Short mmCIF file of C-alpha atoms and ligand atoms in Angstrom, two decimals:
data_model
loop_
_atom_site.label_atom_id
_atom_site.label_comp_id
_atom_site.label_asym_id
_atom_site.label_seq_id
_atom_site.Cartn_x
_atom_site.Cartn_y
_atom_site.Cartn_z
CA MET A 137 82.39 131.36 129.81
CA LYS A 138 79.76 128.89 131.23
CA LEU A 139 78.20 126.54 129.88
CA ASN A 140 74.43 128.45 129.96
CA GLU A 141 76.70 131.62 128.13
CA ILE A 142 77.33 129.73 125.12
CA LYS A 143 75.63 130.13 121.96
CA LEU A 144 76.46 127.23 119.25
CA SER A 145 76.26 127.62 115.39
CA ASN A 146 75.41 125.11 112.93
CA PRO A 147 76.90 125.92 109.57
CA TYR A 148 76.64 122.53 108.14
CA LEU A 149 72.96 122.59 108.28
CA THR A 150 73.35 125.69 105.17
CA LEU A 151 73.65 122.81 103.03
CA PRO A 152 71.28 120.77 101.52
CA ASP A 153 68.77 118.54 103.55
CA GLU A 154 70.35 115.48 101.72
CA CYS A 155 73.67 116.36 103.34
CA HIS A 156 72.36 115.25 106.98
CA ASP A 157 69.55 113.59 108.89
CA ARG A 158 68.01 115.63 112.07
CA VAL A 159 68.37 113.40 114.91
CA THR A 160 68.22 113.47 118.47
CA PRO A 161 71.05 112.36 120.86
CA ALA A 162 69.79 109.36 123.13
CA PRO A 163 71.44 109.79 126.33
CA LEU A 164 73.01 106.64 128.15
CA LYS A 165 71.88 105.63 131.70
CA ASN A 166 74.00 106.32 135.05
CA ALA A 167 76.41 108.58 133.01
CA PHE A 168 79.33 110.44 134.51
CA LEU A 169 81.90 112.09 133.22
CA ILE A 170 85.55 110.11 133.07
CA HIS A 171 87.72 112.76 132.16
CA ALA A 172 87.51 115.90 130.40
CA ASN A 173 90.30 117.97 128.54
CA GLU A 174 91.02 121.75 129.90
CA GLU A 175 92.88 122.46 126.35
CA VAL A 176 90.22 121.48 124.31
CA ALA A 177 87.28 123.94 126.72
CA LYS A 178 90.03 126.66 126.46
CA MET A 179 89.77 126.36 122.65
CA LEU A 180 85.74 126.30 122.59
CA ASP A 181 85.66 128.86 125.29
CA ILE A 182 84.26 126.90 128.33
CA ASP A 183 85.54 128.00 131.59
CA VAL A 184 87.59 124.94 132.91
CA GLU A 185 85.26 125.14 136.46
CA GLU A 186 82.22 124.15 134.27
CA LEU A 187 84.01 120.94 133.37
CA ASN A 188 83.09 119.52 137.35
CA THR A 189 79.82 120.31 137.02
CA GLU A 190 76.72 118.27 136.53
CA SER A 191 75.36 120.46 133.78
CA PHE A 192 78.51 119.46 131.80
CA ALA A 193 78.19 115.55 132.38
CA ASN A 194 74.63 116.05 130.96
CA PHE A 195 75.99 118.07 128.12
CA ALA A 196 78.47 115.63 127.20
CA ASN A 197 75.66 112.79 127.67
CA GLY A 198 73.51 114.27 125.28
CA VAL A 199 71.15 115.32 127.81
CA LEU A 200 71.49 119.08 128.12
CA ALA A 201 71.64 121.34 124.91
CA LEU A 202 73.02 124.66 124.52
CA GLU A 203 71.62 127.31 123.13
CA GLY A 204 71.61 127.25 119.32
CA SER A 205 72.18 123.42 119.27
CA GLU A 206 70.43 121.69 116.41
CA THR A 207 71.72 117.82 116.29
CA PHE A 208 72.10 115.98 113.22
CA ALA A 209 74.28 113.21 111.74
CA MET A 210 76.36 113.66 108.16
CA CYS A 211 75.62 111.37 105.69
CA TYR A 212 78.56 109.78 103.27
CA ALA A 213 79.37 106.81 100.98
CA GLY A 214 82.63 105.60 100.83
CA HIS A 215 85.23 103.06 99.69
CA GLN A 216 85.02 100.40 102.08
CA PHE A 217 88.39 97.75 101.92
CA GLY A 218 88.09 99.14 98.20
CA HIS A 219 84.74 98.31 97.74
CA PHE A 220 81.71 101.44 96.79
CA VAL A 221 79.23 101.28 99.64
CA PRO A 222 76.92 104.08 98.09
CA ARG A 223 75.81 104.96 101.74
CA LEU A 224 77.33 105.35 105.01
CA GLY A 225 76.76 108.01 107.21
CA ASP A 226 77.23 108.86 110.89
CA GLY A 227 75.92 105.92 112.19
CA ARG A 228 76.81 106.54 115.91
CA ALA A 229 77.88 110.12 115.62
CA ILE A 230 75.69 113.11 116.06
CA ASN A 231 76.48 116.51 115.68
CA ILE A 232 75.86 119.13 118.44
CA GLY A 233 76.81 122.10 117.57
CA THR A 234 80.16 124.89 116.40
CA ILE A 235 81.66 127.05 118.57
CA ASN A 236 84.95 128.90 117.02
CA ASN A 237 84.84 126.86 113.84
CA LEU A 238 85.02 123.88 115.88
CA HIS A 239 82.43 121.40 115.29
CA MET A 240 81.69 118.90 118.30
CA GLN A 241 80.13 115.33 117.77
CA LEU A 242 78.85 112.76 120.76
CA LYS A 243 80.05 109.63 119.26
CA GLY A 244 78.04 106.44 120.80
CA ALA A 245 74.49 108.69 121.23
CA GLY A 246 72.53 106.56 119.28
CA GLN A 247 71.12 105.61 116.22
CA THR A 248 70.92 107.67 113.24
CA LYS A 249 69.22 107.01 109.71
CA TYR A 250 72.65 105.84 108.98
CA SER A 251 73.04 103.45 111.60
CA ARG A 252 72.45 100.54 109.29
CA SER A 253 71.87 97.83 111.75
CA GLY A 254 74.25 99.49 114.41
CA ASP A 255 73.01 100.30 117.57
CA GLY A 256 74.60 103.73 117.68
CA ARG A 257 77.03 103.17 120.75
CA ALA A 258 80.33 103.06 121.48
CA VAL A 259 81.68 100.74 124.12
CA LEU A 260 83.90 102.45 126.82
CA ARG A 261 87.44 100.62 125.53
CA SER A 262 87.22 102.00 122.24
CA SER A 263 86.10 105.66 123.45
CA ILE A 264 89.34 105.13 126.02
CA ARG A 265 91.35 104.73 122.98
CA GLU A 266 89.81 107.42 120.91
CA TYR A 267 90.06 109.71 123.72
CA LEU A 268 93.23 109.09 124.51
CA MET A 269 94.49 108.87 120.94
CA SER A 270 93.55 111.76 119.26
CA GLU A 271 95.25 113.73 121.80
CA ALA A 272 98.22 111.77 122.04
CA MET A 273 98.75 112.69 117.96
CA PHE A 274 97.72 116.30 118.84
CA GLY A 275 101.19 115.36 121.52
CA LEU A 276 103.15 114.54 118.39
CA GLY A 277 102.14 117.22 116.34
CA ILE A 278 99.77 115.28 113.91
CA GLU A 279 96.95 116.67 112.63
CA THR A 280 94.33 114.88 114.23
CA THR A 281 90.45 115.54 115.91
CA ARG A 282 90.30 116.20 118.83
CA ALA A 283 88.18 115.48 122.19
CA LEU A 284 86.48 117.22 125.22
CA ALA A 285 85.25 114.88 127.04
CA LEU A 286 84.55 110.91 127.91
CA ILE A 287 81.17 109.95 129.31
CA GLY A 288 81.20 106.76 130.77
CA SER A 289 78.04 104.64 131.86
CA LYS A 290 76.06 101.56 133.20
CA HIS A 291 74.55 101.82 130.19
CA GLU A 292 74.70 97.57 128.82
CA VAL A 293 76.00 97.61 124.90
CA TYR A 294 75.93 93.99 123.53
CA ARG A 295 79.13 92.93 121.07
CA GLN A 296 80.56 89.30 121.80
CA SER A 297 79.70 89.81 125.11
CA TRP A 298 77.73 92.95 127.06
CA GLU A 299 80.12 95.64 127.68
CA LYS A 300 79.37 99.41 129.35
CA GLY A 301 78.11 102.16 126.81
CA ALA A 302 80.55 105.15 126.58
CA ILE A 303 80.43 108.51 124.75
CA VAL A 304 83.18 110.39 123.31
CA LEU A 305 82.40 114.43 122.72
CA ARG A 306 84.91 114.83 119.98
CA VAL A 307 86.12 118.22 118.38
CA SER A 308 87.23 118.82 114.89
CA PRO A 309 87.79 122.15 112.39
CA SER A 310 86.40 119.61 109.85
CA TRP A 311 84.24 116.43 109.65
CA VAL A 312 83.61 116.30 105.75
CA ARG A 313 85.69 113.04 104.64
CA PHE A 314 86.73 112.08 101.09
CA GLY A 315 83.27 109.68 101.18
CA THR A 316 80.86 112.88 101.68
CA PHE A 317 81.75 113.77 97.77
CA GLU A 318 81.36 110.43 96.82
CA TYR A 319 78.19 109.80 97.73
CA PHE A 320 76.76 113.09 95.90
CA ALA A 321 79.04 112.40 93.12
CA HIS A 322 77.73 108.82 92.55
CA LYS A 323 74.23 109.90 92.85
CA LYS A 324 75.22 112.68 90.26
CA LYS A 325 73.45 115.21 92.57
CA TYR A 326 76.06 117.76 91.06
CA LYS A 327 74.88 120.73 92.86
CA GLU A 328 74.93 119.52 96.03
CA LEU A 329 78.63 118.24 95.31
CA GLU A 330 79.67 121.58 94.39
CA ALA A 331 77.84 123.38 97.70
CA LEU A 332 79.57 120.87 99.27
CA ALA A 333 82.60 121.92 97.78
CA ASP A 334 82.26 125.35 98.28
CA TYR A 335 81.21 124.65 101.69
CA ALA A 336 84.84 122.20 102.21
CA ILE A 337 86.72 125.41 101.05
CA ALA A 338 85.17 127.33 103.06
CA GLU A 339 85.65 125.37 106.14
CA SER A 340 89.43 124.30 105.55
CA TYR A 341 90.52 126.29 103.11
CA PRO A 342 88.79 129.60 103.12
CA HIS A 343 91.89 131.40 101.45
CA LEU A 344 90.48 129.67 98.29
CA MET A 345 87.15 130.89 98.39
CA ASP A 346 87.43 133.90 95.56
CA GLU A 347 90.32 132.15 93.25
CA PRO A 348 88.98 131.61 90.12
CA ASN A 349 90.13 127.67 89.94
CA LYS A 350 89.02 127.19 93.31
CA TYR A 351 88.11 123.16 93.06
CA LEU A 352 91.53 122.50 91.23
CA HIS A 353 93.34 124.62 93.87
CA PHE A 354 91.12 122.58 96.49
CA PHE A 355 92.08 119.61 95.01
CA THR A 356 96.12 120.44 95.25
CA GLU A 357 95.59 121.45 98.80
CA VAL A 358 93.92 118.04 100.00
CA VAL A 359 96.68 116.20 97.89
CA GLY A 360 99.36 118.26 99.88
CA LYS A 361 97.84 117.51 103.12
CA THR A 362 97.10 114.02 102.38
CA ALA A 363 100.75 113.25 101.51
CA ARG A 364 102.01 115.20 104.78
CA LEU A 365 100.07 113.06 106.90
CA MET A 366 100.89 109.80 105.17
CA ALA A 367 104.39 110.87 105.80
CA GLU A 368 103.47 111.66 109.85
CA TRP A 369 102.09 108.55 110.21
CA GLN A 370 105.16 106.72 108.40
CA ALA A 371 107.70 108.28 110.39
CA VAL A 372 105.75 108.37 113.93
CA GLY A 373 105.39 104.52 113.55
CA PHE A 374 101.44 104.80 113.31
CA ASN A 375 99.35 102.68 111.82
CA HIS A 376 95.85 103.61 111.43
CA GLY A 377 93.92 99.88 110.19
CA VAL A 378 90.89 101.32 108.23
CA MET A 379 91.78 103.61 105.43
CA ASN A 380 88.08 103.53 104.19
CA THR A 381 87.63 106.61 101.86
CA ASP A 382 85.08 107.51 105.02
CA ASN A 383 87.62 107.73 107.30
CA MET A 384 89.80 110.14 105.20
CA SER A 385 89.61 114.16 106.43
CA ILE A 386 89.39 116.37 103.56
CA ALA A 387 91.27 118.57 105.59
CA GLY A 388 94.18 115.82 106.13
CA LEU A 389 93.10 115.15 109.72
CA THR A 390 93.48 111.88 111.62
CA ILE A 391 89.96 111.09 112.30
CA ASP A 392 88.12 108.20 113.13
CA TYR A 393 90.18 106.20 115.35
CA GLY A 394 89.51 102.22 115.66
CA PRO A 395 91.79 99.66 115.49
CA TYR A 396 95.10 101.40 115.39
CA ALA A 397 98.49 100.76 116.85
CA PHE A 398 101.69 102.27 117.08
CA LEU A 399 104.41 100.02 116.46
CA ASP A 400 106.47 97.91 118.72
CA ASP A 401 109.18 96.38 117.22
CA TYR A 402 109.54 97.67 113.69
CA ASP A 403 107.88 95.87 111.30
CA PHE A 404 107.16 97.19 107.92
CA GLN A 405 104.52 94.77 107.11
CA TYR A 406 102.19 95.05 110.27
CA ILE A 407 98.91 94.83 109.93
CA CYS A 408 96.83 96.55 113.27
CA ASN A 409 93.54 95.41 112.20
CA HIS A 410 92.62 91.63 112.49
CA THR A 411 90.08 91.82 109.66
CA ASP A 412 92.96 93.22 107.26
CA SER A 413 93.31 89.60 106.26
CA GLY A 414 95.05 91.10 102.81
CA GLY A 415 97.18 93.91 105.07
CA ARG A 416 95.37 96.34 102.40
CA TYR A 417 96.15 98.73 105.11
CA SER A 418 99.33 97.76 106.47
CA PHE A 419 101.89 99.87 108.15
CA GLY A 420 104.16 100.10 104.93
CA ASN A 421 100.89 100.30 102.35
CA GLN A 422 99.53 103.41 104.07
CA PRO A 423 101.15 105.97 101.23
CA ASN A 424 100.02 103.99 98.64
CA ILE A 425 96.58 103.93 100.22
CA GLY A 426 96.27 107.36 100.69
CA GLU A 427 96.92 107.72 96.97
CA TRP A 428 94.46 105.65 96.11
CA ASN A 429 92.01 107.44 98.48
CA LEU A 430 93.13 110.80 96.87
CA ARG A 431 92.23 108.71 93.27
CA ALA A 432 88.80 107.98 94.19
CA PHE A 433 88.15 111.53 95.79
CA MET A 434 89.92 112.81 92.75
CA LEU A 435 86.54 111.21 90.70
CA ALA A 436 84.05 112.14 92.99
CA LEU A 437 85.52 115.74 91.81
CA SER A 438 85.65 115.33 88.32
CA PRO A 439 82.15 116.66 87.27
CA LEU A 440 83.48 119.80 89.06
CA VAL A 441 87.23 120.06 87.80
CA ASN A 442 88.58 118.88 84.24
CA SER A 443 89.81 115.27 84.80
CA ASP A 444 93.26 116.04 82.80
CA ARG A 445 94.13 118.83 85.52
CA LEU A 446 93.09 116.42 88.03
CA GLU A 447 95.06 113.93 87.23
CA LYS A 448 98.11 116.43 87.20
CA ILE A 449 98.06 117.42 90.77
CA ILE A 450 97.72 113.49 91.91
CA GLU A 451 100.85 113.04 90.28
CA HIS A 452 102.71 115.37 92.46
CA TYR A 453 101.46 112.79 95.37
CA PRO A 454 104.58 110.69 95.56
CA ARG A 455 106.89 113.38 95.67
CA LEU A 456 105.04 115.04 97.93
CA TYR A 457 105.33 112.16 100.22
CA THR A 458 109.30 111.42 100.13
CA GLU A 459 109.97 115.08 100.39
CA ARG A 460 108.00 115.30 103.77
CA TYR A 461 109.14 111.80 104.86
CA LEU A 462 112.82 112.51 104.28
CA TYR A 463 112.33 115.96 105.96
CA LEU A 464 111.12 113.95 109.02
CA MET A 465 113.55 111.14 109.26
CA GLY A 466 116.31 113.51 108.33
CA LYS A 467 115.01 115.45 111.71
CA LYS A 468 114.57 111.93 113.44
CA THR A 469 117.97 110.85 113.01
CA GLY A 470 119.02 114.93 113.59
CA LEU A 471 120.46 115.51 110.12
CA ASP A 472 120.80 119.08 109.27
CA LYS A 473 119.16 118.35 106.17
CA ALA A 474 118.11 115.04 104.84
CA GLN A 475 118.98 115.08 101.24
CA GLU A 476 117.87 112.56 98.41
CA SER A 477 121.04 110.61 98.61
CA ASP A 478 120.22 109.96 102.60
CA ILE A 479 117.63 107.68 101.40
CA ASP A 480 119.67 104.83 101.32
CA LEU A 481 120.85 105.50 105.27
CA PHE A 482 117.38 105.43 106.33
CA LYS A 483 116.76 102.25 103.72
CA HIS A 484 119.42 100.54 105.80
CA LEU A 485 118.55 101.91 108.96
CA LEU A 486 114.88 100.42 108.19
CA GLY A 487 115.90 97.08 107.29
CA MET A 488 118.62 97.04 110.13
CA LEU A 489 115.56 97.40 112.62
CA GLN A 490 113.34 94.91 110.41
CA GLY A 491 116.28 92.31 110.81
CA LEU A 492 116.81 93.28 114.29
CA ASN A 493 112.90 93.16 115.58
CA ILE A 494 113.52 96.33 117.35
CA ASP A 495 111.27 98.84 119.38
CA TYR A 496 110.84 101.46 116.66
CA THR A 497 109.98 104.24 119.64
CA LEU A 498 113.16 103.30 121.88
CA PHE A 499 115.11 103.11 118.92
CA PHE A 500 115.34 106.57 117.83
CA ARG A 501 114.90 107.80 121.73
CA THR A 502 118.02 105.68 122.42
CA LEU A 503 119.79 107.05 119.11
CA SER A 504 119.03 110.65 120.39
CA HIS A 505 121.40 110.16 122.98
CA TYR A 506 124.23 108.86 121.28
CA SER A 507 127.13 110.76 121.03
CA GLY A 508 129.86 108.05 119.76
CA ASP A 509 130.03 105.48 122.87
CA ARG A 510 127.71 102.54 121.04
CA SER A 511 127.24 100.44 124.34
CA ASP A 512 123.27 101.38 125.14
CA MET A 513 122.85 101.33 121.15
CA LEU A 514 124.13 97.42 121.15
CA LYS A 515 122.08 96.81 124.15
CA LEU A 516 118.91 97.47 121.76
CA ALA A 517 120.33 94.80 119.40
CA LEU A 518 120.54 90.82 119.89
CA PHE A 519 123.21 91.00 116.82
CA HIS A 520 125.45 93.50 117.23
CA LYS A 521 127.01 93.68 113.45
CA PRO A 522 123.52 94.93 111.64
CA MET A 523 123.72 97.83 114.07
CA ASN A 524 127.40 98.68 113.92
CA ASP A 525 127.38 98.79 110.45
CA TRP A 526 124.74 101.07 110.31
CA LEU A 527 126.26 103.12 112.92
CA ASP A 528 129.37 103.50 110.88
CA SER A 529 127.29 104.91 108.33
CA TYR A 530 125.59 106.95 110.64
CA ASP A 531 129.12 108.16 112.10
CA GLU A 532 130.05 109.02 108.72
CA ARG A 533 127.17 111.06 107.69
CA LEU A 534 127.34 112.95 111.09
CA LYS A 535 130.32 114.47 109.67
CA GLU A 536 128.82 116.50 107.01
CA ASN A 537 126.40 118.27 109.94
CA SER A 538 127.34 121.58 110.97
CA SER A 539 125.81 120.84 114.11
CA SER A 540 126.85 120.18 117.14
CA THR A 541 126.17 117.00 119.05
CA GLU A 542 124.49 118.82 121.83
CA GLU A 543 122.32 120.70 119.33
CA ARG A 544 121.66 117.40 117.72
CA GLN A 545 120.59 115.96 120.58
CA GLU A 546 118.31 118.41 121.62
CA ILE A 547 116.42 118.29 118.51
CA MET A 548 116.53 114.72 118.35
CA LEU A 549 114.94 114.57 122.02
CA GLU A 550 112.12 117.40 121.03
CA THR A 551 111.36 114.66 117.31
CA ASN A 552 111.59 111.05 119.10
CA PRO A 553 108.94 110.71 121.72
CA LYS A 554 109.61 108.93 124.48
CA TYR A 555 106.74 107.50 125.03
CA VAL A 556 103.73 106.72 122.37
CA LEU A 557 100.28 104.80 123.68
CA LYS A 558 101.09 101.48 122.61
CA ASN A 559 98.08 98.98 122.53
CA TYR A 560 99.26 97.12 125.44
CA MET A 561 99.52 100.43 127.78
CA LEU A 562 95.70 101.19 126.27
CA GLN A 563 94.64 97.98 127.13
CA GLU A 564 96.11 98.17 130.76
CA ALA A 565 94.16 101.36 130.83
CA ILE A 566 90.93 100.06 129.41
CA ASP A 567 91.00 96.58 132.11
CA ALA A 568 91.13 99.14 135.29
CA ALA A 569 88.44 101.48 133.76
CA GLU A 570 86.05 98.34 133.09
CA GLU A 571 86.80 97.50 136.75
CA GLY A 572 86.18 101.18 137.87
CA ASP A 573 89.67 102.38 138.51
CA TYR A 574 90.24 105.71 135.75
CA SER A 575 93.50 106.63 137.25
CA MET A 576 95.19 104.96 134.56
CA ILE A 577 93.47 107.15 131.57
CA ASN A 578 95.10 109.97 133.49
CA ASP A 579 98.73 109.03 133.54
CA LEU A 580 98.13 107.92 130.02
CA PHE A 581 96.87 111.53 129.09
CA LYS A 582 99.71 113.27 130.37
CA ILE A 583 102.20 111.03 128.42
CA ALA A 584 99.33 112.20 125.34
CA GLN A 585 100.00 115.65 126.11
CA ASN A 586 103.62 116.03 126.44
CA PRO A 587 105.23 112.66 124.88
CA TYR A 588 108.35 114.42 125.04
CA ALA A 589 108.94 114.56 128.30
CA GLU A 590 111.19 112.37 130.77
CA HIS A 591 108.22 111.49 133.31
CA GLU A 592 110.55 110.04 135.14
CA ASN A 593 107.24 107.90 137.32
CA PHE A 594 105.78 106.57 134.05
CA GLU A 595 109.37 105.02 132.57
CA ARG A 596 107.57 101.47 132.69
CA TRP A 597 106.18 102.49 129.49
CA ALA A 598 109.10 103.70 128.33
CA GLY A 599 110.86 100.34 127.16
CA ALA A 600 110.33 98.34 124.17
CA THR A 601 106.86 96.34 124.49
CA PRO A 602 106.97 93.50 126.78
CA ASP A 603 107.40 90.22 124.22
CA GLU A 604 103.65 88.89 124.80
CA PHE A 605 101.99 92.07 123.75
CA LYS A 606 104.34 92.72 120.75
CA ASN A 607 102.77 93.36 117.59
CA LYS A 608 99.33 91.99 118.17
CA LYS A 609 96.14 92.75 115.72
CA LEU A 610 93.15 94.25 116.78
CA SER A 611 89.45 94.03 116.17
CA CYS A 612 87.54 96.36 114.43
CA SER A 613 83.95 95.95 116.86
CA SER A 614 83.66 99.13 118.80
P1 AMP B 2039 83.91 103.04 111.71
O1 AMP B 2039 84.93 101.95 110.32
O2 AMP B 2039 83.88 102.81 112.89
O3 AMP B 2039 84.24 104.67 110.44
O4 AMP B 2039 82.38 102.96 111.00
C1 AMP B 2039 82.39 102.55 109.62
C2 AMP B 2039 80.36 103.04 109.14
O5 AMP B 2039 80.01 102.00 110.01
C3 AMP B 2039 80.54 104.11 109.81
O6 AMP B 2039 79.05 104.92 109.11
C4 AMP B 2039 79.93 104.08 111.43
O7 AMP B 2039 78.75 105.09 111.53
C5 AMP B 2039 78.75 102.87 111.51
N1 AMP B 2039 78.78 101.96 112.74
C6 AMP B 2039 80.39 101.83 113.47
N2 AMP B 2039 79.53 101.05 114.63
C7 AMP B 2039 78.71 101.46 114.62
C8 AMP B 2039 77.39 101.06 115.46
N3 AMP B 2039 77.37 100.57 116.88
N4 AMP B 2039 76.25 101.39 114.84
C9 AMP B 2039 75.68 102.30 114.27
N5 AMP B 2039 76.74 102.31 112.72
C10 AMP B 2039 78.28 102.24 113.34
MG1 MG B 2040 84.51 105.86 110.10
#
C-alpha cells in the first residue's frame, strides 16, 4: 500500500489513561533517510517503492502522520540494577500506531512526560547500533523487536560533546515490559493491573484469553519465553548489558539495545556495560538475572494470582533454561541429540575456550568444518594440548552420532554464524557514518540478514576480533 492508503489502529489506547501520555513527536531538523528495511516494510503492508519517497522520510521523522495515528508514550516502572524506580516510561520513544499487530515507535523523537531530565533524543551511534543489531538478532533466529527505518539529521544533541540526533522507527508485536506491570502493582492499582494483563494476553498470548486460569498460564508462558531467550543469548554469545526489568519484554523479545556486545574471545565473566562495575549484567550472569527479573514480575502479578501457584511455576525456570541451552549447544556442536550427560563435554569446551582466549564465533564456525583433520582447529589455539584434549572427547562423542560427517557439518553451518556484528565492526560503521559515509551500514545490514552465508567480500569480518578491540566495555550514554 501507499503511505496515504494506510490506516493505523492504536490498541494500547484502550487501556486506562494512566498507562500512557499523549504526546506529539518533535521531528529532527534537516532529517534524511539513512536506511530502510524492505522486509519490515512488507510486514507492515507498505509498498517497497514508498521507502524512497520524501513522504516516507517525513513519516519516519514524525512530520507526516498516517491516517488514524494517535501518538503516545507508555508508562512503566522498573528495577534498575536491582533498585526499584517507581516511574520510568518511554522517555524518548513515541508510539505512532499499529499495522498488522505490529506497533511502531519513533525512538529519539523528543521529550515525553517520562523524560525526567533527558532530552528525548537518540544520537546517531546508538541508533545505528539498535537498527543493525535488531536485524542481526532476527537473522540469527532470536526473538527481537525490529526496525523499519533509520533517520539521520543535522540536529545537534549534546552528550559528552555535540553529536547528531537520529531516529529509529522501530517495530514490535509488543512493547509491554515486566516494568509495566510493576508500575501498577506498586501503586496498588489492581484494576489497571488486570486490564494490562488482559491486554498483554490478547496481544502476545491470545490462545489464553478464554482460559479459566489465564493469569497463571500467562506467567507460565512468560517464564518459558524468558528461559528460552536467555538460552539463545548464551548460546550465541550475546551480552545485553542492561537487563533492568523495564528492558524485559513480556513477549520474550530482545528489546532496548544499548551497550550490548557479542563475545569476542569467550569470557564467561565479560561485562559489556562499563557502568556495571559489579558485573550484575555480565554475560555469565544473564540466566540468573532472567530469573531475578521474573521474580520481580511475579511479585507484580501476585495481586491477580495466588503467590504459591506462581512460585511453583517459576521453580521450573532453571530446568527450562538448561533444556533449551543443551539443545542449542547440541546443535552448535552437531550432536544428534544432546543429553544431560553432554553437560560435561560443554563445560570442558567452554573452559578450554576461556583458558585459551579463543574467539567464540570463530571457534564454532571452524568446528562446523571439522572432519577429523585438526589443523584448522589447532590454529585457533596458542597451546595445543587443551584443544587436543577436548577434540579427543568430541571425537569419542561423535561416534554415538548417527548422522554422517557431511550431515553434521551442514547443520552446524546453519547454526553457527560466520558473522556476528561485533562492536568493533559497528564502531567502524559509526565512524564512517559520522563523516557522512553510510555505505558500511548497508554492508553490515546484509551480514545481519544472512549471518550464515559465506559473503566472500566481507571475509575480513569473519576472523577473530583484532586484539586492540577485544572484550571492550561500552558506555550506556545514547
Ligand atoms: P534505557 O537504559 O535506554 O532502557 O533507558 C532507561 C530509561 O531512561 C527509559 O525510561 C528511557 O526512556 C529513559 N531515557 C534514556 N535516554 C533518554 C533521553 N535521552 N531522554 C529521555 N529519556 C531517556
Ligand atoms: Mg529501556
